[in-house]
Amino acid sequence: SYVLTQPLSVSVALGQTARITCGGNNIGNKNVHWYQQKPGQAPVLVIFRDSNRPSGIPDQFSGSNSGNTATLTISRARAGDEADYYCQVWDSSTWVFGGGTKLTVL
Amino acid sequence: QIQLVQSGAEVKKPGASVKVSCKPSGYTFTTFGLSWVRQAPGQGLQWMGWINAYNGNTKSAQKVQDRLTLTADTSTSTAYMELRSLRSDDTAIYYCARAGESLDYWGQGTLVTVSS
């Protein structure tokens, strides 16, 4: 089965740019989706199909995908962006999640 | 607006079954599938299965496929997830989510606790 690898944690200074990676074999050939999950809340889709933002998601969230790595970029990081972030692909008719990355805003 | 409302928390003994409901609103029930995802305490997201709300076709993760039943009642626009032979490691929050390739709308989650 397909495996997605994320760093356990990423830290970013307030107002700076955070990058969260998601590694997978030839992931650039797949559509990657990203979710934000805050404590005690359900996940929220923040990026779909590599780089598209759903309605209501601010433009500080962006995504890219090439080769073996997809990246979620969070610009102008705020305290409210502290959360767990998960990447996901659809592979062989199953939904595959990465292990999640905890973003800390310092 | 689109919402998915799930049934309330459950406490079950090992070996029992649990059935969680998910009622979407704000879109036509049969036009999207629904996935079920669970999250054990302090852990990540684990996809469990998917149902085509139009025709009832399902796909399940290998880890739970022998114990999982997904159904969709088009008369009430409600989906159900039943997990049998519960074990302590089934303790988790269970989510339903509207499913395309991505999961764009999620229910609020249902906590299922398995404890003797």
mmCIF file of C-alpha atoms in Angstrom:
data_model
loop_
_atom_site.group_PDB
_atom_site.id
_atom_site.type_symbol
_atom_site.label_atom_id
_atom_site.label_comp_id
_atom_site.label_asym_id
_atom_site.label_seq_id
_atom_site.Cartn_x
_atom_site.Cartn_y
_atom_site.Cartn_z
ATOM 1 C CA SER A 1 0.000 0.000 0.000
ATOM 2 C CA TYR A 2 1.036 3.572 -0.624
ATOM 3 C CA VAL A 3 2.910 5.322 2.184
ATOM 4 C CA LEU A 4 3.011 9.050 2.936
ATOM 5 C CA THR A 5 5.757 10.386 5.195
ATOM 6 C CA GLN A 6 5.494 13.652 7.131
ATOM 7 C CA PRO A 7 7.792 15.192 9.743
ATOM 8 C CA LEU A 8 6.409 14.830 13.254
ATOM 9 C CA SER A 9 6.802 18.518 14.001
ATOM 10 C CA VAL A 10 7.624 21.842 12.389
ATOM 11 C CA SER A 11 8.228 25.139 14.157
ATOM 12 C CA VAL A 12 7.881 28.607 12.696
ATOM 13 C CA ALA A 13 8.362 32.090 14.086
ATOM 14 C CA LEU A 14 5.339 34.341 14.216
ATOM 15 C CA GLY A 15 4.859 36.058 10.870
ATOM 16 C CA GLN A 16 7.293 33.820 9.036
ATOM 17 C CA THR A 17 6.701 31.039 6.498
ATOM 18 C CA ALA A 18 6.225 27.400 7.442
ATOM 19 C CA ARG A 19 6.687 24.519 5.048
ATOM 20 C CA ILE A 20 5.336 21.064 5.791
ATOM 21 C CA THR A 21 6.432 18.246 3.528
ATOM 22 C CA CYS A 22 4.739 15.025 2.526
ATOM 23 C CA GLY A 23 6.879 12.374 0.906
ATOM 24 C CA GLY A 24 5.711 9.513 -1.273
ATOM 25 C CA ASN A 25 6.925 7.450 -4.208
ATOM 26 C CA ASN A 26 6.309 9.591 -7.324
ATOM 27 C CA ILE A 27 3.774 11.614 -5.372
ATOM 28 C CA GLY A 28 4.035 14.246 -8.091
ATOM 29 C CA ASN A 29 1.879 11.962 -10.228
ATOM 30 C CA LYS A 30 -0.933 12.032 -7.683
ATOM 31 C CA ASN A 31 -3.319 14.681 -6.391
ATOM 32 C CA VAL A 32 -2.411 15.682 -2.846
ATOM 33 C CA HIS A 33 -4.862 17.138 -0.362
ATOM 34 C CA TRP A 34 -4.097 18.816 2.966
ATOM 35 C CA TYR A 35 -6.121 19.052 6.170
ATOM 36 C CA GLN A 36 -5.767 21.216 9.253
ATOM 37 C CA GLN A 37 -6.930 19.827 12.572
ATOM 38 C CA LYS A 38 -7.052 21.884 15.730
ATOM 39 C CA PRO A 39 -7.408 20.224 19.165
ATOM 40 C CA GLY A 40 -10.875 18.873 19.790
ATOM 41 C CA GLN A 41 -12.077 19.686 16.278
ATOM 42 C CA ALA A 42 -12.722 17.763 13.096
ATOM 43 C CA PRO A 43 -10.206 18.112 10.256
ATOM 44 C CA VAL A 44 -10.717 20.922 7.740
ATOM 45 C CA LEU A 45 -9.655 20.705 4.099
ATOM 46 C CA VAL A 46 -7.246 23.573 3.382
ATOM 47 C CA ILE A 47 -5.732 22.517 0.031
ATOM 48 C CA PHE A 48 -7.107 20.127 -2.594
ATOM 49 C CA ARG A 49 -5.511 18.782 -5.763
ATOM 50 C CA ASP A 50 -2.028 19.985 -4.833
ATOM 51 C CA SER A 51 -2.567 23.733 -4.809
ATOM 52 C CA ASN A 52 -6.238 24.679 -4.749
ATOM 53 C CA ARG A 53 -7.877 26.403 -1.814
ATOM 54 C CA PRO A 54 -11.492 25.680 -0.877
ATOM 55 C CA SER A 55 -13.804 28.613 -0.439
ATOM 56 C CA GLY A 56 -13.086 30.390 2.842
ATOM 57 C CA ILE A 57 -9.474 29.254 3.198
ATOM 58 C CA PRO A 58 -7.142 32.275 3.300
ATOM 59 C CA ASP A 59 -4.470 32.753 0.659
ATOM 60 C CA GLN A 60 -1.738 32.330 3.271
ATOM 61 C CA PHE A 61 -2.160 28.599 2.581
ATOM 62 C CA SER A 62 -0.616 27.275 -0.623
ATOM 63 C CA GLY A 63 0.602 23.962 -1.922
ATOM 64 C CA SER A 64 2.924 22.393 -4.447
ATOM 65 C CA ASN A 65 3.719 18.884 -5.581
ATOM 66 C CA SER A 66 6.583 17.509 -7.642
ATOM 67 C CA GLY A 67 8.754 14.427 -7.781
ATOM 68 C CA ASN A 68 8.612 12.597 -4.477
ATOM 69 C CA THR A 69 7.547 15.526 -2.289
ATOM 70 C CA ALA A 70 4.437 17.614 -1.815
ATOM 71 C CA THR A 71 4.634 20.766 0.286
ATOM 72 C CA LEU A 72 2.100 22.788 2.216
ATOM 73 C CA THR A 73 3.257 26.369 2.703
ATOM 74 C CA ILE A 74 1.777 28.619 5.361
ATOM 75 C CA SER A 75 2.789 32.249 4.938
ATOM 76 C CA ARG A 76 2.638 34.947 7.604
ATOM 77 C CA ALA A 77 2.137 32.357 10.306
ATOM 78 C CA ARG A 78 -0.181 33.314 13.143
ATOM 79 C CA ALA A 79 -0.822 31.733 16.527
ATOM 80 C CA GLY A 80 -4.141 30.514 15.182
ATOM 81 C CA ASP A 81 -2.331 28.355 12.608
ATOM 82 C CA GLU A 82 -1.002 26.068 15.337
ATOM 83 C CA ALA A 83 -2.529 22.705 14.530
ATOM 84 C CA ASP A 84 -1.887 19.244 13.183
ATOM 85 C CA TYR A 85 -1.642 19.046 9.412
ATOM 86 C CA TYR A 86 -2.251 15.901 7.373
ATOM 87 C CA CYS A 87 -1.583 15.168 3.720
ATOM 88 C CA GLN A 88 -3.747 12.678 1.850
ATOM 89 C CA VAL A 89 -3.860 10.995 -1.539
ATOM 90 C CA TRP A 90 -6.341 8.706 -3.237
ATOM 91 C CA ASP A 91 -4.600 5.491 -4.232
ATOM 92 C CA SER A 92 -6.108 2.250 -5.529
ATOM 93 C CA SER A 93 -9.582 3.386 -4.468
ATOM 94 C CA THR A 94 -8.478 4.034 -0.910
ATOM 95 C CA TRP A 95 -7.826 7.246 0.991
ATOM 96 C CA VAL A 96 -4.279 7.334 2.363
ATOM 97 C CA PHE A 97 -3.187 9.784 5.056
ATOM 98 C CA GLY A 98 0.235 10.855 6.155
ATOM 99 C CA GLY A 99 1.065 10.513 9.819
ATOM 100 C CA GLY A 100 0.518 14.200 10.518
ATOM 101 C CA THR A 101 2.731 17.157 11.403
ATOM 102 C CA LYS A 102 2.311 19.322 14.467
ATOM 103 C CA LEU A 103 2.927 22.970 13.613
ATOM 104 C CA THR A 104 4.150 25.168 16.447
ATOM 105 C CA VAL A 105 4.166 28.946 16.043
ATOM 106 C CA LEU A 106 6.852 30.499 18.242
ATOM 107 C CA GLN B 1 -24.629 25.211 3.941
ATOM 108 C CA ILE B 2 -23.334 21.671 3.925
ATOM 109 C CA GLN B 3 -23.280 19.859 7.263
ATOM 110 C CA LEU B 4 -22.769 16.288 8.352
ATOM 111 C CA VAL B 5 -24.308 15.474 11.728
ATOM 112 C CA GLN B 6 -23.267 12.326 13.526
ATOM 113 C CA SER B 7 -24.837 10.397 16.389
ATOM 114 C CA GLY B 8 -23.645 10.742 19.946
ATOM 115 C CA ALA B 9 -20.896 9.134 21.969
ATOM 116 C CA GLU B 10 -21.006 5.421 22.731
ATOM 117 C CA VAL B 11 -19.469 3.215 25.403
ATOM 118 C CA LYS B 12 -19.223 -0.449 24.544
ATOM 119 C CA LYS B 13 -17.779 -3.595 26.088
ATOM 120 C CA PRO B 14 -15.168 -5.672 24.258
ATOM 121 C CA GLY B 15 -16.823 -8.014 21.790
ATOM 122 C CA ALA B 16 -19.864 -5.804 21.290
ATOM 123 C CA SER B 17 -20.877 -3.882 18.165
ATOM 124 C CA VAL B 18 -21.397 -0.177 17.591
ATOM 125 C CA LYS B 19 -23.410 1.602 14.913
ATOM 126 C CA VAL B 20 -22.751 5.264 14.181
ATOM 127 C CA SER B 21 -24.993 7.384 11.986
ATOM 128 C CA CYS B 22 -24.129 10.303 9.732
ATOM 129 C CA LYS B 23 -26.785 12.570 8.264
ATOM 130 C CA PRO B 24 -25.622 15.038 5.631
ATOM 131 C CA SER B 25 -27.598 18.101 4.649
ATOM 132 C CA GLY B 26 -27.139 20.913 2.172
ATOM 133 C CA TYR B 27 -26.584 18.705 -0.875
ATOM 134 C CA THR B 28 -28.259 15.776 -2.598
ATOM 135 C CA PHE B 29 -27.317 12.692 -0.581
ATOM 136 C CA THR B 30 -26.898 10.347 -3.545
ATOM 137 C CA THR B 31 -24.517 12.558 -5.507
ATOM 138 C CA PHE B 32 -21.481 11.967 -3.293
ATOM 139 C CA GLY B 33 -19.908 9.047 -1.511
ATOM 140 C CA LEU B 34 -19.060 9.096 2.167
ATOM 141 C CA SER B 35 -15.848 7.987 3.797
ATOM 142 C CA TRP B 36 -15.355 6.983 7.403
ATOM 143 C CA VAL B 37 -12.141 7.959 9.180
ATOM 144 C CA ARG B 38 -11.133 7.271 12.756
ATOM 145 C CA GLN B 39 -8.633 8.797 15.121
ATOM 146 C CA ALA B 40 -7.410 6.980 18.199
ATOM 147 C CA PRO B 41 -6.429 9.136 21.197
ATOM 148 C CA GLY B 42 -3.314 11.131 20.378
ATOM 149 C CA GLN B 43 -2.949 9.435 17.015
ATOM 150 C CA GLY B 44 -3.366 10.341 13.350
ATOM 151 C CA LEU B 45 -6.185 9.853 10.878
ATOM 152 C CA GLN B 46 -6.980 6.346 9.661
ATOM 153 C CA TRP B 47 -9.291 5.765 6.715
ATOM 154 C CA MET B 48 -11.721 2.927 7.374
ATOM 155 C CA GLY B 49 -14.027 2.698 4.406
ATOM 156 C CA TRP B 50 -16.215 4.367 1.796
ATOM 157 C CA ILE B 51 -19.746 3.956 0.555
ATOM 158 C CA ASN B 52 -21.344 5.100 -2.668
ATOM 159 C CA ALA B 53 -24.550 6.663 -1.377
ATOM 160 C CA TYR B 54 -26.264 6.149 -4.732
ATOM 161 C CA ASN B 55 -25.842 2.416 -5.191
ATOM 162 C CA GLY B 56 -24.455 1.196 -1.858
ATOM 163 C CA ASN B 57 -21.136 -0.052 -3.222
ATOM 164 C CA THR B 58 -18.463 -0.095 -0.545
ATOM 165 C CA LYS B 59 -14.704 -0.304 -0.138
ATOM 166 C CA SER B 60 -13.052 -1.026 3.207
ATOM 167 C CA ALA B 61 -9.546 -0.857 4.611
ATOM 168 C CA GLN B 62 -7.941 -4.257 4.986
ATOM 169 C CA LYS B 63 -7.391 -3.752 8.709
ATOM 170 C CA VAL B 64 -11.124 -3.628 9.511
ATOM 171 C CA GLN B 65 -12.847 -5.103 6.458
ATOM 172 C CA ASP B 66 -13.892 -8.292 8.256
ATOM 173 C CA ARG B 67 -15.647 -6.343 11.029
ATOM 174 C CA LEU B 68 -16.981 -3.292 9.193
ATOM 175 C CA THR B 69 -20.358 -2.760 7.541
ATOM 176 C CA LEU B 70 -21.235 0.493 5.775
ATOM 177 C CA THR B 71 -24.777 1.237 4.680
ATOM 178 C CA ALA B 72 -26.700 4.168 3.237
ATOM 179 C CA ASP B 73 -30.438 4.706 3.609
ATOM 180 C CA THR B 74 -31.569 6.886 0.730
ATOM 181 C CA SER B 75 -35.071 7.241 2.184
ATOM 182 C CA THR B 76 -33.692 9.127 5.188
ATOM 183 C CA SER B 77 -30.442 10.381 3.612
ATOM 184 C CA THR B 78 -28.467 8.789 6.417
ATOM 185 C CA ALA B 79 -25.301 6.712 6.330
ATOM 186 C CA TYR B 80 -24.284 4.169 8.940
ATOM 187 C CA MET B 81 -21.024 2.627 10.065
ATOM 188 C CA GLU B 82 -21.199 -0.589 12.075
ATOM 189 C CA LEU B 83 -18.093 -2.079 13.642
ATOM 190 C CA ARG B 84 -18.333 -5.521 15.247
ATOM 191 C CA SER B 85 -16.233 -7.513 17.698
ATOM 192 C CA LEU B 86 -14.957 -4.343 19.304
ATOM 193 C CA ARG B 87 -11.557 -4.325 20.983
ATOM 194 C CA SER B 88 -9.917 -1.774 23.232
ATOM 195 C CA ASP B 89 -7.842 -0.467 20.336
ATOM 196 C CA ASP B 90 -11.054 0.491 18.518
ATOM 197 C CA THR B 91 -11.448 3.306 21.039
ATOM 198 C CA ALA B 92 -11.378 6.403 18.846
ATOM 199 C CA ILE B 93 -13.280 9.321 17.419
ATOM 200 C CA TYR B 94 -15.070 8.209 14.263
ATOM 201 C CA TYR B 95 -15.722 10.758 11.525
ATOM 202 C CA CYS B 96 -17.797 10.632 8.397
ATOM 203 C CA ALA B 97 -16.790 12.896 5.536
ATOM 204 C CA ARG B 98 -18.142 13.718 2.099
ATOM 205 C CA ALA B 99 -15.870 11.940 -0.324
ATOM 206 C CA GLY B 100 -14.465 12.889 -3.641
ATOM 207 C CA GLU B 101 -10.723 12.338 -4.003
ATOM 208 C CA SER B 102 -10.523 14.689 -1.058
ATOM 209 C CA LEU B 103 -12.802 14.807 1.965
ATOM 210 C CA ASP B 104 -14.286 18.261 1.764
ATOM 211 C CA TYR B 105 -16.875 18.261 4.558
ATOM 212 C CA TRP B 106 -16.618 16.373 7.833
ATOM 213 C CA GLY B 107 -18.984 15.427 10.597
ATOM 214 C CA GLN B 108 -18.322 16.535 14.135
ATOM 215 C CA GLY B 109 -17.052 13.093 15.143
ATOM 216 C CA THR B 110 -18.415 10.372 17.403
ATOM 217 C CA LEU B 111 -16.362 9.124 20.335
ATOM 218 C CA VAL B 112 -16.546 5.364 20.732
ATOM 219 C CA THR B 113 -15.023 4.018 23.932
ATOM 220 C CA VAL B 114 -14.434 0.300 24.297
ATOM 221 C CA SER B 115 -13.923 -0.682 27.903
ATOM 222 C CA SER B 116 -14.808 -3.550 30.182
#
